[in-house]
mmCIF file of C-alpha atoms in Angstrom:
data_model
loop_
_atom_site.group_PDB
_atom_site.id
_atom_site.type_symbol
_atom_site.label_atom_id
_atom_site.label_comp_id
_atom_site.label_asym_id
_atom_site.label_seq_id
_atom_site.Cartn_x
_atom_site.Cartn_y
_atom_site.Cartn_z
ATOM 1 C CA GLN A 1 0.000 0.000 0.000
ATOM 2 C CA VAL A 2 1.223 3.454 -0.882
ATOM 3 C CA HIS A 3 1.224 5.991 1.922
ATOM 4 C CA VAL A 4 0.048 9.472 0.954
ATOM 5 C CA ARG A 5 0.462 12.564 3.088
ATOM 6 C CA GLU A 6 -0.749 16.100 2.388
ATOM 7 C CA SER A 7 0.370 19.369 3.926
ATOM 8 C CA GLY A 8 -0.117 23.085 3.474
ATOM 9 C CA GLY A 9 -3.751 23.567 4.394
ATOM 10 C CA ASP A 10 -4.481 26.776 6.265
ATOM 11 C CA SER A 11 -7.041 29.455 7.106
ATOM 12 C CA VAL A 12 -6.671 32.394 4.715
ATOM 13 C CA GLN A 13 -8.573 35.444 3.645
ATOM 14 C CA VAL A 14 -10.413 35.894 0.381
ATOM 15 C CA GLY A 15 -8.146 36.579 -2.570
ATOM 16 C CA ARG A 16 -5.048 35.009 -1.060
ATOM 17 C CA SER A 17 -2.984 32.197 -2.520
ATOM 18 C CA LEU A 18 -1.963 28.870 -1.022
ATOM 19 C CA ARG A 19 0.244 25.949 -2.014
ATOM 20 C CA LEU A 20 -0.582 22.393 -0.989
ATOM 21 C CA SER A 21 1.991 19.614 -1.079
ATOM 22 C CA CYS A 22 1.625 15.865 -1.171
ATOM 23 C CA VAL A 23 4.214 13.131 -0.814
ATOM 24 C CA ALA A 24 3.722 9.467 -1.677
ATOM 25 C CA SER A 25 5.900 6.743 -0.189
ATOM 26 C CA GLY A 26 6.057 2.989 -0.516
ATOM 27 C CA TYR A 27 6.285 2.917 -4.310
ATOM 28 C CA SER A 28 9.361 3.024 -6.495
ATOM 29 C CA GLY A 29 8.011 2.620 -10.011
ATOM 30 C CA LYS A 30 7.926 5.203 -12.772
ATOM 31 C CA ARG A 31 4.360 4.858 -13.974
ATOM 32 C CA TYR A 32 1.886 6.587 -11.705
ATOM 33 C CA CYS A 33 -0.542 9.451 -11.431
ATOM 34 C CA MET A 34 -1.195 11.771 -8.536
ATOM 35 C CA GLY A 35 -4.116 14.076 -8.088
ATOM 36 C CA TRP A 36 -6.204 16.292 -5.866
ATOM 37 C CA PHE A 37 -9.862 16.360 -5.073
ATOM 38 C CA ARG A 38 -11.799 18.199 -2.415
ATOM 39 C CA GLN A 39 -14.747 17.442 -0.214
ATOM 40 C CA ILE A 40 -17.116 20.291 0.518
ATOM 41 C CA PRO A 41 -20.195 19.635 2.653
ATOM 42 C CA SER A 42 -22.511 21.681 0.432
ATOM 43 C CA LYS A 43 -21.110 20.318 -2.864
ATOM 44 C CA GLY A 44 -19.866 16.840 -2.114
ATOM 45 C CA ARG A 45 -16.737 15.570 -3.864
ATOM 46 C CA GLU A 46 -15.020 17.526 -6.650
ATOM 47 C CA ALA A 47 -12.073 16.562 -8.791
ATOM 48 C CA ILE A 48 -9.557 19.396 -8.957
ATOM 49 C CA ALA A 49 -6.562 18.214 -10.947
ATOM 50 C CA TRP A 50 -4.395 15.200 -11.696
ATOM 51 C CA ILE A 51 -1.096 14.664 -13.431
ATOM 52 C CA ASP A 52 0.402 11.656 -15.200
ATOM 53 C CA ARG A 53 3.932 10.273 -15.307
ATOM 54 C CA ASP A 54 4.854 12.429 -18.284
ATOM 55 C CA GLY A 55 3.777 15.602 -16.528
ATOM 56 C CA LYS A 56 0.587 16.056 -18.516
ATOM 57 C CA SER A 57 -2.036 17.648 -16.290
ATOM 58 C CA TYR A 58 -5.801 17.371 -16.313
ATOM 59 C CA TYR A 59 -8.357 19.538 -14.562
ATOM 60 C CA GLY A 60 -11.814 18.954 -13.154
ATOM 61 C CA GLY A 61 -14.921 20.997 -13.724
ATOM 62 C CA ARG A 62 -14.479 20.414 -17.469
ATOM 63 C CA GLY A 63 -11.272 22.379 -17.255
ATOM 64 C CA SER A 64 -12.628 25.283 -15.226
ATOM 65 C CA MET A 65 -10.484 24.375 -12.240
ATOM 66 C CA GLN A 66 -7.478 25.443 -14.289
ATOM 67 C CA ASP A 67 -8.579 29.054 -13.965
ATOM 68 C CA ARG A 68 -7.265 29.308 -10.403
ATOM 69 C CA PHE A 69 -5.560 25.993 -9.643
ATOM 70 C CA THR A 70 -2.281 24.626 -10.999
ATOM 71 C CA ILE A 71 -0.922 21.146 -10.408
ATOM 72 C CA SER A 72 2.744 20.239 -10.757
ATOM 73 C CA ARG A 73 4.972 17.380 -9.684
ATOM 74 C CA ASP A 74 8.488 16.395 -8.733
ATOM 75 C CA ASN A 75 8.936 12.916 -10.188
ATOM 76 C CA ASP A 76 12.131 12.133 -8.318
ATOM 77 C CA ARG A 77 10.443 12.745 -4.970
ATOM 78 C CA TYR A 78 6.958 11.360 -5.676
ATOM 79 C CA THR A 79 5.615 14.775 -4.766
ATOM 80 C CA VAL A 80 2.776 16.778 -6.227
ATOM 81 C CA PHE A 81 1.825 20.380 -5.586
ATOM 82 C CA LEU A 82 -1.408 22.299 -5.933
ATOM 83 C CA ASP A 83 -1.067 26.048 -6.306
ATOM 84 C CA MET A 84 -4.290 27.893 -5.605
ATOM 85 C CA LYS A 85 -4.834 31.583 -6.239
ATOM 86 C CA ASP A 86 -7.610 34.099 -5.690
ATOM 87 C CA LEU A 87 -9.194 31.858 -3.106
ATOM 88 C CA LYS A 88 -12.911 32.255 -2.402
ATOM 89 C CA PRO A 89 -15.099 31.189 0.546
ATOM 90 C CA GLU A 90 -16.614 28.457 -1.636
ATOM 91 C CA ASP A 91 -13.150 26.883 -1.870
ATOM 92 C CA THR A 92 -13.375 25.988 1.814
ATOM 93 C CA GLY A 93 -13.128 22.250 2.303
ATOM 94 C CA MET A 94 -10.953 19.211 2.859
ATOM 95 C CA TYR A 95 -8.347 18.784 0.126
ATOM 96 C CA VAL A 96 -7.301 15.209 -0.460
ATOM 97 C CA CYS A 97 -4.340 13.895 -2.423
ATOM 98 C CA SER A 98 -4.520 10.551 -4.188
ATOM 99 C CA PHE A 99 -2.185 8.114 -5.928
ATOM 100 C CA GLU A 100 -2.643 5.464 -8.598
ATOM 101 C CA TYR A 101 -0.191 3.266 -10.497
ATOM 102 C CA ILE A 102 -2.450 0.706 -12.147
ATOM 103 C CA GLY A 103 -4.271 1.176 -15.402
ATOM 104 C CA ALA A 104 -5.016 4.345 -17.312
ATOM 105 C CA CYS A 105 -5.016 6.627 -14.295
ATOM 106 C CA TRP A 106 -5.089 9.736 -16.456
ATOM 107 C CA ALA A 107 -8.533 8.689 -17.634
ATOM 108 C CA SER A 108 -9.904 8.430 -14.088
ATOM 109 C CA GLU A 109 -10.956 11.020 -11.571
ATOM 110 C CA PRO A 110 -8.495 11.407 -8.657
ATOM 111 C CA TYR A 111 -11.150 10.336 -6.137
ATOM 112 C CA GLU A 112 -11.202 6.946 -7.884
ATOM 113 C CA TYR A 113 -7.530 6.299 -7.212
ATOM 114 C CA ARG A 114 -6.510 3.421 -5.023
ATOM 115 C CA ASP A 115 -4.563 5.303 -2.353
ATOM 116 C CA ARG A 116 -5.303 8.618 -0.695
ATOM 117 C CA GLY A 117 -4.224 10.737 2.250
ATOM 118 C CA GLN A 118 -6.193 11.970 5.222
ATOM 119 C CA GLY A 119 -6.645 15.401 3.673
ATOM 120 C CA THR A 120 -5.640 18.914 4.615
ATOM 121 C CA GLN A 121 -8.190 21.580 5.536
ATOM 122 C CA VAL A 122 -8.433 24.829 3.613
ATOM 123 C CA THR A 123 -10.624 27.563 5.067
ATOM 124 C CA VAL A 124 -11.230 30.819 3.225
ATOM 125 C CA SER A 125 -12.909 33.668 5.061
ATOM 126 C CA ALA A 126 -14.052 37.124 4.014
#
């Protein structure tokens, strides 16, 4: 089992930026995807972004998440980042990182991946 751990969640004011980090351990292969999704009580589960082994990124909300969120990765360290800008109160929620190394992970939503972390809380206030 791959262990996934997120960090970087915080309480911020509207309009601020935040970077989340996620590290996966327990896997040494080259083929894998990592992604982010969030859980918001009023909206349920939303895919934010995911990135494949070649660095190609995909965004949820039919691409609309790309407007304010950017995913990137450090292959050598099995680390993925989520840069968020112009944060809004509706972005408040639990942000979860996930990991998958089997199958066509780029074609799946990050909340479908096999391994995930506990999540990191992001709170945006006016």
